[in-house]
Amino acid sequence: EARSRIPLTTHTLERWSRTIGAIGSFEVWHRLVSSQVAVIGCGRSGSQLAVNLARMGFRRIVLIDGDRVERHNIGESAVFGEEQIGMNKSEALREALVSHNVNASLQCRSVTQPIGSAAGFEAVRESDRVASCVDNDSARLGAGILATSHHKSLLDIGTNIRLGPTERAGERMSREMGADVRLILPGDGCILERLPLHHVAP
């Protein structure tokens, strides 16, 4: 499929001037945002990532998630509200990106099946880049295997809050808040071999 070129206009340069400046040139930005990104997992982290990709100027995003929106998904999501409860997450996120007109050039489609399905497999295969924002290790491993087998770069994003036991009765339960972001390039090996870039704990 031939990719149409984004016109080099004053409007384009002004709207995405910060991103273009950070990346280094219009040509590099153009090559980046013309690629198709598969976002696996459309909950808290996935919705935030998809919105920011669209705001950066990405034109083709595929959203992959077999789960439905539940009330506990609304609080930290970038776009979900009460009216999305019960909808498939990828479809609800796609509708939100389109209705909010984040990026008029955006072509966004949803895959309402899990990453292990034939539709999920095909979506990763046809994409240029893969981002995993899933909430369980089996889906994370599956995303890593698919990205590696299709020779795609993989951005793996994970967040977690762990509650520990109290030392004395009446004390508040201890908490550990953490996040890790891993960029795995083709040839880097298994996702399990990569160390987290950062971990934050109080």
mmCIF file with all atom_site columns, C-alpha atoms in Angstrom:
data_model
loop_
_atom_site.group_PDB
_atom_site.id
_atom_site.type_symbol
_atom_site.label_atom_id
_atom_site.label_alt_id
_atom_site.label_comp_id
_atom_site.label_asym_id
_atom_site.label_entity_id
_atom_site.label_seq_id
_atom_site.pdbx_PDB_ins_code
_atom_site.Cartn_x
_atom_site.Cartn_y
_atom_site.Cartn_z
_atom_site.occupancy
_atom_site.B_iso_or_equiv
_atom_site.pdbx_formal_charge
_atom_site.auth_seq_id
_atom_site.auth_comp_id
_atom_site.auth_asym_id
_atom_site.auth_atom_id
_atom_site.pdbx_PDB_model_num
ATOM 1   C CA . GLU A 1 1   ? 0.000   0.000   0.000  1.00 0.00 ? 1   GLU A CA 1
ATOM 2   C CA . ALA A 1 2   ? 1.478   3.337   -1.047 1.00 0.00 ? 2   ALA A CA 1
ATOM 3   C CA . ARG A 1 3   ? 1.731   5.878   1.750  1.00 0.00 ? 3   ARG A CA 1
ATOM 4   C CA . SER A 1 4   ? 0.730   9.410   0.916  1.00 0.00 ? 4   SER A CA 1
ATOM 5   C CA . ARG A 1 5   ? 3.252   12.069  1.797  1.00 0.00 ? 5   ARG A CA 1
ATOM 6   C CA . ILE A 1 6   ? 2.368   14.617  4.458  1.00 0.00 ? 6   ILE A CA 1
ATOM 7   C CA . PRO A 1 7   ? 2.564   18.075  2.852  1.00 0.00 ? 7   PRO A CA 1
ATOM 8   C CA . LEU A 1 8   ? 5.341   20.293  4.165  1.00 0.00 ? 8   LEU A CA 1
ATOM 9   C CA . THR A 1 9   ? 3.157   23.276  5.073  1.00 0.00 ? 9   THR A CA 1
ATOM 10  C CA . THR A 1 10  ? 3.419   26.106  7.573  1.00 0.00 ? 10  THR A CA 1
ATOM 11  C CA . HIS A 1 11  ? 0.477   24.586  9.466  1.00 0.00 ? 11  HIS A CA 1
ATOM 12  C CA . THR A 1 12  ? 2.259   21.224  9.791  1.00 0.00 ? 12  THR A CA 1
ATOM 13  C CA . LEU A 1 13  ? 5.537   22.797  10.879 1.00 0.00 ? 13  LEU A CA 1
ATOM 14  C CA . GLU A 1 14  ? 3.789   24.967  13.461 1.00 0.00 ? 14  GLU A CA 1
ATOM 15  C CA . ARG A 1 15  ? 1.509   22.280  14.890 1.00 0.00 ? 15  ARG A CA 1
ATOM 16  C CA . TRP A 1 16  ? 4.257   19.689  15.389 1.00 0.00 ? 16  TRP A CA 1
ATOM 17  C CA . SER A 1 17  ? 7.217   22.038  15.751 1.00 0.00 ? 17  SER A CA 1
ATOM 18  C CA . ARG A 1 18  ? 8.141   20.768  19.237 1.00 0.00 ? 18  ARG A CA 1
ATOM 19  C CA . THR A 1 19  ? 8.207   17.120  18.186 1.00 0.00 ? 19  THR A CA 1
ATOM 20  C CA . ILE A 1 20  ? 9.973   17.864  14.907 1.00 0.00 ? 20  ILE A CA 1
ATOM 21  C CA . GLY A 1 21  ? 12.556  19.922  16.781 1.00 0.00 ? 21  GLY A CA 1
ATOM 22  C CA . ALA A 1 22  ? 13.130  17.178  19.362 1.00 0.00 ? 22  ALA A CA 1
ATOM 23  C CA . ILE A 1 23  ? 13.510  14.491  16.695 1.00 0.00 ? 23  ILE A CA 1
ATOM 24  C CA . GLY A 1 24  ? 15.767  16.603  14.518 1.00 0.00 ? 24  GLY A CA 1
ATOM 25  C CA . SER A 1 25  ? 14.062  17.248  11.197 1.00 0.00 ? 25  SER A CA 1
ATOM 26  C CA . PHE A 1 26  ? 10.797  17.141  9.296  1.00 0.00 ? 26  PHE A CA 1
ATOM 27  C CA . GLU A 1 27  ? 12.014  14.158  7.259  1.00 0.00 ? 27  GLU A CA 1
ATOM 28  C CA . VAL A 1 28  ? 12.733  12.056  10.343 1.00 0.00 ? 28  VAL A CA 1
ATOM 29  C CA . TRP A 1 29  ? 9.384   13.018  11.911 1.00 0.00 ? 29  TRP A CA 1
ATOM 30  C CA . HIS A 1 30  ? 7.596   12.265  8.637  1.00 0.00 ? 30  HIS A CA 1
ATOM 31  C CA . ARG A 1 31  ? 9.155   8.816   8.392  1.00 0.00 ? 31  ARG A CA 1
ATOM 32  C CA . LEU A 1 32  ? 8.239   8.080   12.008 1.00 0.00 ? 32  LEU A CA 1
ATOM 33  C CA . VAL A 1 33  ? 4.594   9.194   11.936 1.00 0.00 ? 33  VAL A CA 1
ATOM 34  C CA . SER A 1 34  ? 3.965   7.572   8.556  1.00 0.00 ? 34  SER A CA 1
ATOM 35  C CA . SER A 1 35  ? 4.614   4.147   10.061 1.00 0.00 ? 35  SER A CA 1
ATOM 36  C CA . GLN A 1 36  ? 1.797   1.986   11.401 1.00 0.00 ? 36  GLN A CA 1
ATOM 37  C CA . VAL A 1 37  ? 1.812   1.295   15.133 1.00 0.00 ? 37  VAL A CA 1
ATOM 38  C CA . ALA A 1 38  ? 0.038   -1.631  16.778 1.00 0.00 ? 38  ALA A CA 1
ATOM 39  C CA . VAL A 1 39  ? -0.956  -0.790  20.360 1.00 0.00 ? 39  VAL A CA 1
ATOM 40  C CA . ILE A 1 40  ? -1.630  -3.979  22.326 1.00 0.00 ? 40  ILE A CA 1
ATOM 41  C CA . GLY A 1 41  ? -3.719  -3.301  25.424 1.00 0.00 ? 41  GLY A CA 1
ATOM 42  C CA . CYS A 1 42  ? -6.090  -0.326  25.481 1.00 0.00 ? 42  CYS A CA 1
ATOM 43  C CA . GLY A 1 43  ? -6.582  0.300   29.188 1.00 0.00 ? 43  GLY A CA 1
ATOM 44  C CA . ARG A 1 44  ? -4.816  2.877   31.355 1.00 0.00 ? 44  ARG A CA 1
ATOM 45  C CA . SER A 1 45  ? -1.363  2.921   29.727 1.00 0.00 ? 45  SER A CA 1
ATOM 46  C CA . GLY A 1 46  ? -2.570  1.936   26.253 1.00 0.00 ? 46  GLY A CA 1
ATOM 47  C CA . SER A 1 47  ? -5.161  4.696   26.041 1.00 0.00 ? 47  SER A CA 1
ATOM 48  C CA . GLN A 1 48  ? -2.617  7.284   27.204 1.00 0.00 ? 48  GLN A CA 1
ATOM 49  C CA . LEU A 1 49  ? -0.109  6.066   24.639 1.00 0.00 ? 49  LEU A CA 1
ATOM 50  C CA . ALA A 1 50  ? -2.614  5.996   21.757 1.00 0.00 ? 50  ALA A CA 1
ATOM 51  C CA . VAL A 1 51  ? -3.770  9.550   22.467 1.00 0.00 ? 51  VAL A CA 1
ATOM 52  C CA . ASN A 1 52  ? -0.182  10.805  22.594 1.00 0.00 ? 52  ASN A CA 1
ATOM 53  C CA . LEU A 1 53  ? 0.771   8.990   19.382 1.00 0.00 ? 53  LEU A CA 1
ATOM 54  C CA . ALA A 1 54  ? -2.156  10.652  17.622 1.00 0.00 ? 54  ALA A CA 1
ATOM 55  C CA . ARG A 1 55  ? -1.173  14.028  19.060 1.00 0.00 ? 55  ARG A CA 1
ATOM 56  C CA . MET A 1 56  ? 2.389   13.524  17.812 1.00 0.00 ? 56  MET A CA 1
ATOM 57  C CA . GLY A 1 57  ? 1.001   13.166  14.290 1.00 0.00 ? 57  GLY A CA 1
ATOM 58  C CA . PHE A 1 58  ? 0.948   9.396   13.782 1.00 0.00 ? 58  PHE A CA 1
ATOM 59  C CA . ARG A 1 59  ? -1.481  8.625   10.977 1.00 0.00 ? 59  ARG A CA 1
ATOM 60  C CA . ARG A 1 60  ? -2.045  4.858   11.279 1.00 0.00 ? 60  ARG A CA 1
ATOM 61  C CA . ILE A 1 61  ? -2.758  3.169   14.606 1.00 0.00 ? 61  ILE A CA 1
ATOM 62  C CA . VAL A 1 62  ? -4.159  -0.317  15.186 1.00 0.00 ? 62  VAL A CA 1
ATOM 63  C CA . LEU A 1 63  ? -5.671  -0.925  18.630 1.00 0.00 ? 63  LEU A CA 1
ATOM 64  C CA . ILE A 1 64  ? -5.724  -4.515  19.909 1.00 0.00 ? 64  ILE A CA 1
ATOM 65  C CA . ASP A 1 65  ? -7.661  -5.625  22.996 1.00 0.00 ? 65  ASP A CA 1
ATOM 66  C CA . GLY A 1 66  ? -10.200 -8.373  23.620 1.00 0.00 ? 66  GLY A CA 1
ATOM 67  C CA . ASP A 1 67  ? -11.418 -7.016  26.979 1.00 0.00 ? 67  ASP A CA 1
ATOM 68  C CA . ARG A 1 68  ? -14.356 -4.762  27.773 1.00 0.00 ? 68  ARG A CA 1
ATOM 69  C CA . VAL A 1 69  ? -14.376 -1.456  29.642 1.00 0.00 ? 69  VAL A CA 1
ATOM 70  C CA . GLU A 1 70  ? -15.205 -1.834  33.330 1.00 0.00 ? 70  GLU A CA 1
ATOM 71  C CA . ARG A 1 71  ? -15.815 0.884   35.885 1.00 0.00 ? 71  ARG A CA 1
ATOM 72  C CA . HIS A 1 72  ? -12.335 0.517   37.404 1.00 0.00 ? 72  HIS A CA 1
ATOM 73  C CA . ASN A 1 73  ? -10.839 1.295   33.954 1.00 0.00 ? 73  ASN A CA 1
ATOM 74  C CA . ILE A 1 74  ? -12.320 4.787   33.878 1.00 0.00 ? 74  ILE A CA 1
ATOM 75  C CA . GLY A 1 75  ? -10.340 6.520   36.616 1.00 0.00 ? 75  GLY A CA 1
ATOM 76  C CA . GLU A 1 76  ? -6.907  6.629   34.975 1.00 0.00 ? 76  GLU A CA 1
ATOM 77  C CA . SER A 1 77  ? -7.901  6.188   31.345 1.00 0.00 ? 77  SER A CA 1
ATOM 78  C CA . ALA A 1 78  ? -7.244  9.024   28.915 1.00 0.00 ? 78  ALA A CA 1
ATOM 79  C CA . VAL A 1 79  ? -10.679 8.844   27.308 1.00 0.00 ? 79  VAL A CA 1
ATOM 80  C CA . PHE A 1 80  ? -13.130 6.367   28.886 1.00 0.00 ? 80  PHE A CA 1
ATOM 81  C CA . GLY A 1 81  ? -16.278 7.495   30.682 1.00 0.00 ? 81  GLY A CA 1
ATOM 82  C CA . GLU A 1 82  ? -19.354 5.859   32.170 1.00 0.00 ? 82  GLU A CA 1
ATOM 83  C CA . GLU A 1 83  ? -20.945 5.614   28.730 1.00 0.00 ? 83  GLU A CA 1
ATOM 84  C CA . GLN A 1 84  ? -18.162 3.277   27.530 1.00 0.00 ? 84  GLN A CA 1
ATOM 85  C CA . ILE A 1 85  ? -18.737 0.640   30.233 1.00 0.00 ? 85  ILE A CA 1
ATOM 86  C CA . GLY A 1 86  ? -19.397 -2.693  28.545 1.00 0.00 ? 86  GLY A CA 1
ATOM 87  C CA . MET A 1 87  ? -17.854 -1.702  25.220 1.00 0.00 ? 87  MET A CA 1
ATOM 88  C CA . ASN A 1 88  ? -14.804 -3.451  23.855 1.00 0.00 ? 88  ASN A CA 1
ATOM 89  C CA . LYS A 1 89  ? -11.756 -1.413  24.940 1.00 0.00 ? 89  LYS A CA 1
ATOM 90  C CA . SER A 1 90  ? -10.143 -1.155  21.508 1.00 0.00 ? 90  SER A CA 1
ATOM 91  C CA . GLU A 1 91  ? -13.386 -0.057  19.860 1.00 0.00 ? 91  GLU A CA 1
ATOM 92  C CA . ALA A 1 92  ? -14.179 2.442   22.621 1.00 0.00 ? 92  ALA A CA 1
ATOM 93  C CA . LEU A 1 93  ? -10.685 3.931   22.308 1.00 0.00 ? 93  LEU A CA 1
ATOM 94  C CA . ARG A 1 94  ? -10.930 4.100   18.519 1.00 0.00 ? 94  ARG A CA 1
ATOM 95  C CA . GLU A 1 95  ? -14.274 5.924   18.725 1.00 0.00 ? 95  GLU A CA 1
ATOM 96  C CA . ALA A 1 96  ? -12.854 8.363   21.284 1.00 0.00 ? 96  ALA A CA 1
ATOM 97  C CA . LEU A 1 97  ? -9.798  9.189   19.155 1.00 0.00 ? 97  LEU A CA 1
ATOM 98  C CA . VAL A 1 98  ? -11.980 9.808   16.110 1.00 0.00 ? 98  VAL A CA 1
ATOM 99  C CA . SER A 1 99  ? -14.720 11.775  17.897 1.00 0.00 ? 99  SER A CA 1
ATOM 100 C CA . HIS A 1 100 ? -12.236 13.996  19.754 1.00 0.00 ? 100 HIS A CA 1
ATOM 101 C CA . ASN A 1 101 ? -10.563 14.835  16.427 1.00 0.00 ? 101 ASN A CA 1
ATOM 102 C CA . VAL A 1 102 ? -7.122  14.516  17.990 1.00 0.00 ? 102 VAL A CA 1
ATOM 103 C CA . ASN A 1 103 ? -5.575  14.243  14.530 1.00 0.00 ? 103 ASN A CA 1
ATOM 104 C CA . ALA A 1 104 ? -7.626  14.819  11.360 1.00 0.00 ? 104 ALA A CA 1
ATOM 105 C CA . SER A 1 105 ? -5.253  12.609  9.341  1.00 0.00 ? 105 SER A CA 1
ATOM 106 C CA . LEU A 1 106 ? -5.562  9.666   11.719 1.00 0.00 ? 106 LEU A CA 1
ATOM 107 C CA . GLN A 1 107 ? -6.597  6.294   10.315 1.00 0.00 ? 107 GLN A CA 1
ATOM 108 C CA . CYS A 1 108 ? -7.418  4.166   13.326 1.00 0.00 ? 108 CYS A CA 1
ATOM 109 C CA . ARG A 1 109 ? -8.896  0.688   13.465 1.00 0.00 ? 109 ARG A CA 1
ATOM 110 C CA . SER A 1 110 ? -9.659  -1.699  16.275 1.00 0.00 ? 110 SER A CA 1
ATOM 111 C CA . VAL A 1 111 ? -9.092  -5.422  16.723 1.00 0.00 ? 111 VAL A CA 1
ATOM 112 C CA . THR A 1 112 ? -11.605 -6.639  19.278 1.00 0.00 ? 112 THR A CA 1
ATOM 113 C CA . GLN A 1 113 ? -9.841  -9.946  19.876 1.00 0.00 ? 113 GLN A CA 1
ATOM 114 C CA . PRO A 1 114 ? -6.814  -10.735 22.072 1.00 0.00 ? 114 PRO A CA 1
ATOM 115 C CA . ILE A 1 115 ? -3.229  -10.659 20.839 1.00 0.00 ? 115 ILE A CA 1
ATOM 116 C CA . GLY A 1 116 ? -3.164  -14.455 20.573 1.00 0.00 ? 116 GLY A CA 1
ATOM 117 C CA . SER A 1 117 ? -5.982  -14.499 18.003 1.00 0.00 ? 117 SER A CA 1
ATOM 118 C CA . ALA A 1 118 ? -5.509  -14.697 14.238 1.00 0.00 ? 118 ALA A CA 1
ATOM 119 C CA . ALA A 1 119 ? -6.677  -11.088 13.922 1.00 0.00 ? 119 ALA A CA 1
ATOM 120 C CA . GLY A 1 120 ? -4.187  -9.940  16.559 1.00 0.00 ? 120 GLY A CA 1
ATOM 121 C CA . PHE A 1 121 ? -1.391  -11.894 14.899 1.00 0.00 ? 121 PHE A CA 1
ATOM 122 C CA . GLU A 1 122 ? -2.169  -10.325 11.505 1.00 0.00 ? 122 GLU A CA 1
ATOM 123 C CA . ALA A 1 123 ? -2.374  -6.794  12.961 1.00 0.00 ? 123 ALA A CA 1
ATOM 124 C CA . VAL A 1 124 ? 1.125   -7.127  14.420 1.00 0.00 ? 124 VAL A CA 1
ATOM 125 C CA . ARG A 1 125 ? 2.492   -8.675  11.236 1.00 0.00 ? 125 ARG A CA 1
ATOM 126 C CA . GLU A 1 126 ? 1.295   -5.794  9.059  1.00 0.00 ? 126 GLU A CA 1
ATOM 127 C CA . SER A 1 127 ? 2.419   -3.032  11.446 1.00 0.00 ? 127 SER A CA 1
ATOM 128 C CA . ASP A 1 128 ? 5.813   -1.320  11.411 1.00 0.00 ? 128 ASP A CA 1
ATOM 129 C CA . ARG A 1 129 ? 6.109   -0.856  15.174 1.00 0.00 ? 129 ARG A CA 1
ATOM 130 C CA . VAL A 1 130 ? 4.565   -2.576  18.194 1.00 0.00 ? 130 VAL A CA 1
ATOM 131 C CA . ALA A 1 131 ? 3.724   -1.199  21.632 1.00 0.00 ? 131 ALA A CA 1
ATOM 132 C CA . SER A 1 132 ? 2.678   -3.497  24.467 1.00 0.00 ? 132 SER A CA 1
ATOM 133 C CA . CYS A 1 133 ? 0.627   -1.979  27.294 1.00 0.00 ? 133 CYS A CA 1
ATOM 134 C CA . VAL A 1 134 ? -0.891  -5.167  28.678 1.00 0.00 ? 134 VAL A CA 1
ATOM 135 C CA . ASP A 1 135 ? -1.575  -6.051  32.305 1.00 0.00 ? 135 ASP A CA 1
ATOM 136 C CA . ASN A 1 136 ? -0.470  -9.676  32.475 1.00 0.00 ? 136 ASN A CA 1
ATOM 137 C CA . ASP A 1 137 ? 2.727   -11.573 31.791 1.00 0.00 ? 137 ASP A CA 1
ATOM 138 C CA . SER A 1 138 ? 1.303   -14.065 29.291 1.00 0.00 ? 138 SER A CA 1
ATOM 139 C CA . ALA A 1 139 ? 0.044   -11.289 26.997 1.00 0.00 ? 139 ALA A CA 1
ATOM 140 C CA . ARG A 1 140 ? 3.354   -9.439  27.444 1.00 0.00 ? 140 ARG A CA 1
ATOM 141 C CA . LEU A 1 141 ? 5.293   -12.542 26.471 1.00 0.00 ? 141 LEU A CA 1
ATOM 142 C CA . GLY A 1 142 ? 2.968   -13.119 23.503 1.00 0.00 ? 142 GLY A CA 1
ATOM 143 C CA . ALA A 1 143 ? 3.535   -9.568  22.272 1.00 0.00 ? 143 ALA A CA 1
ATOM 144 C CA . GLY A 1 144 ? 7.285   -10.062 22.605 1.00 0.00 ? 144 GLY A CA 1
ATOM 145 C CA . ILE A 1 145 ? 7.210   -13.315 20.661 1.00 0.00 ? 145 ILE A CA 1
ATOM 146 C CA . LEU A 1 146 ? 5.131   -11.811 17.851 1.00 0.00 ? 146 LEU A CA 1
ATOM 147 C CA . ALA A 1 147 ? 7.299   -8.693  17.595 1.00 0.00 ? 147 ALA A CA 1
ATOM 148 C CA . THR A 1 148 ? 10.469  -10.786 17.520 1.00 0.00 ? 148 THR A CA 1
ATOM 149 C CA . SER A 1 149 ? 9.139   -13.291 14.990 1.00 0.00 ? 149 SER A CA 1
ATOM 150 C CA . HIS A 1 150 ? 8.076   -10.482 12.639 1.00 0.00 ? 150 HIS A CA 1
ATOM 151 C CA . HIS A 1 151 ? 11.267  -8.473  13.201 1.00 0.00 ? 151 HIS A CA 1
ATOM 152 C CA . LYS A 1 152 ? 9.479   -5.430  14.681 1.00 0.00 ? 152 LYS A CA 1
ATOM 153 C CA . SER A 1 153 ? 10.672  -2.984  17.305 1.00 0.00 ? 153 SER A CA 1
ATOM 154 C CA . LEU A 1 154 ? 8.734   -3.381  20.562 1.00 0.00 ? 154 LEU A CA 1
ATOM 155 C CA . LEU A 1 155 ? 8.000   -0.729  23.180 1.00 0.00 ? 155 LEU A CA 1
ATOM 156 C CA . ASP A 1 156 ? 6.924   -2.520  26.361 1.00 0.00 ? 156 ASP A CA 1
ATOM 157 C CA . ILE A 1 157 ? 5.262   -0.376  29.044 1.00 0.00 ? 157 ILE A CA 1
ATOM 158 C CA . GLY A 1 158 ? 4.275   -1.760  32.432 1.00 0.00 ? 158 GLY A CA 1
ATOM 159 C CA . THR A 1 159 ? 3.043   -0.164  35.669 1.00 0.00 ? 159 THR A CA 1
ATOM 160 C CA . ASN A 1 160 ? 2.142   -1.730  38.987 1.00 0.00 ? 160 ASN A CA 1
ATOM 161 C CA . ILE A 1 161 ? 1.206   -0.974  42.584 1.00 0.00 ? 161 ILE A CA 1
ATOM 162 C CA . ARG A 1 162 ? 2.119   -3.676  45.105 1.00 0.00 ? 162 ARG A CA 1
ATOM 163 C CA . LEU A 1 163 ? 0.687   -3.804  48.623 1.00 0.00 ? 163 LEU A CA 1
ATOM 164 C CA . GLY A 1 164 ? 2.865   -5.384  51.293 1.00 0.00 ? 164 GLY A CA 1
ATOM 165 C CA . PRO A 1 165 ? 2.083   -6.676  54.808 1.00 0.00 ? 165 PRO A CA 1
ATOM 166 C CA . THR A 1 166 ? 2.073   -4.308  57.763 1.00 0.00 ? 166 THR A CA 1
ATOM 167 C CA . GLU A 1 167 ? 4.712   -4.683  60.494 1.00 0.00 ? 167 GLU A CA 1
ATOM 168 C CA . ARG A 1 168 ? 2.441   -3.773  63.401 1.00 0.00 ? 168 ARG A CA 1
ATOM 169 C CA . ALA A 1 169 ? -1.303  -3.859  63.875 1.00 0.00 ? 169 ALA A CA 1
ATOM 170 C CA . GLY A 1 170 ? -2.974  -0.600  62.956 1.00 0.00 ? 170 GLY A CA 1
ATOM 171 C CA . GLU A 1 171 ? -0.269  0.594   60.565 1.00 0.00 ? 171 GLU A CA 1
ATOM 172 C CA . ARG A 1 172 ? -1.053  1.425   56.997 1.00 0.00 ? 172 ARG A CA 1
ATOM 173 C CA . MET A 1 173 ? -0.153  -1.205  54.479 1.00 0.00 ? 173 MET A CA 1
ATOM 174 C CA . SER A 1 174 ? 3.159   -0.544  52.727 1.00 0.00 ? 174 SER A CA 1
ATOM 175 C CA . ARG A 1 175 ? 3.083   0.247   49.020 1.00 0.00 ? 175 ARG A CA 1
ATOM 176 C CA . GLU A 1 176 ? 5.500   -0.059  46.160 1.00 0.00 ? 176 GLU A CA 1
ATOM 177 C CA . MET A 1 177 ? 4.738   1.823   42.972 1.00 0.00 ? 177 MET A CA 1
ATOM 178 C CA . GLY A 1 178 ? 6.745   0.888   39.932 1.00 0.00 ? 178 GLY A CA 1
ATOM 179 C CA . ALA A 1 179 ? 6.993   1.272   36.204 1.00 0.00 ? 179 ALA A CA 1
ATOM 180 C CA . ASP A 1 180 ? 9.296   -0.049  33.581 1.00 0.00 ? 180 ASP A CA 1
ATOM 181 C CA . VAL A 1 181 ? 9.651   0.906   29.936 1.00 0.00 ? 181 VAL A CA 1
ATOM 182 C CA . ARG A 1 182 ? 11.659  -1.310  27.629 1.00 0.00 ? 182 ARG A CA 1
ATOM 183 C CA . LEU A 1 183 ? 12.534  -0.652  24.013 1.00 0.00 ? 183 LEU A CA 1
ATOM 184 C CA . ILE A 1 184 ? 13.454  -3.932  22.378 1.00 0.00 ? 184 ILE A CA 1
ATOM 185 C CA . LEU A 1 185 ? 14.882  -3.747  18.883 1.00 0.00 ? 185 LEU A CA 1
ATOM 186 C CA . PRO A 1 186 ? 15.005  -6.662  16.435 1.00 0.00 ? 186 PRO A CA 1
ATOM 187 C CA . GLY A 1 187 ? 17.941  -8.866  17.414 1.00 0.00 ? 187 GLY A CA 1
ATOM 188 C CA . ASP A 1 188 ? 17.960  -7.732  21.065 1.00 0.00 ? 188 ASP A CA 1
ATOM 189 C CA . GLY A 1 189 ? 16.720  -11.083 22.309 1.00 0.00 ? 189 GLY A CA 1
ATOM 190 C CA . CYS A 1 190 ? 13.917  -12.086 24.638 1.00 0.00 ? 190 CYS A CA 1
ATOM 191 C CA . ILE A 1 191 ? 11.942  -9.496  26.599 1.00 0.00 ? 191 ILE A CA 1
ATOM 192 C CA . LEU A 1 192 ? 12.773  -11.383 29.819 1.00 0.00 ? 192 LEU A CA 1
ATOM 193 C CA . GLU A 1 193 ? 16.473  -10.636 29.319 1.00 0.00 ? 193 GLU A CA 1
ATOM 194 C CA . ARG A 1 194 ? 15.967  -6.864  29.252 1.00 0.00 ? 194 ARG A CA 1
ATOM 195 C CA . LEU A 1 195 ? 16.373  -4.891  32.470 1.00 0.00 ? 195 LEU A CA 1
ATOM 196 C CA . PRO A 1 196 ? 13.833  -2.184  33.377 1.00 0.00 ? 196 PRO A CA 1
ATOM 197 C CA . LEU A 1 197 ? 14.952  1.346   32.575 1.00 0.00 ? 197 LEU A CA 1
ATOM 198 C CA . HIS A 1 198 ? 13.515  2.819   35.734 1.00 0.00 ? 198 HIS A CA 1
ATOM 199 C CA . HIS A 1 199 ? 11.681  1.865   38.880 1.00 0.00 ? 199 HIS A CA 1
ATOM 200 C CA . VAL A 1 200 ? 10.071  4.323   41.246 1.00 0.00 ? 200 VAL A CA 1
ATOM 201 C CA . ALA A 1 201 ? 9.277   3.434   44.837 1.00 0.00 ? 201 ALA A CA 1
ATOM 202 C CA . PRO A 1 202 ? 8.367   5.748   47.736 1.00 0.00 ? 202 PRO A CA 1
#
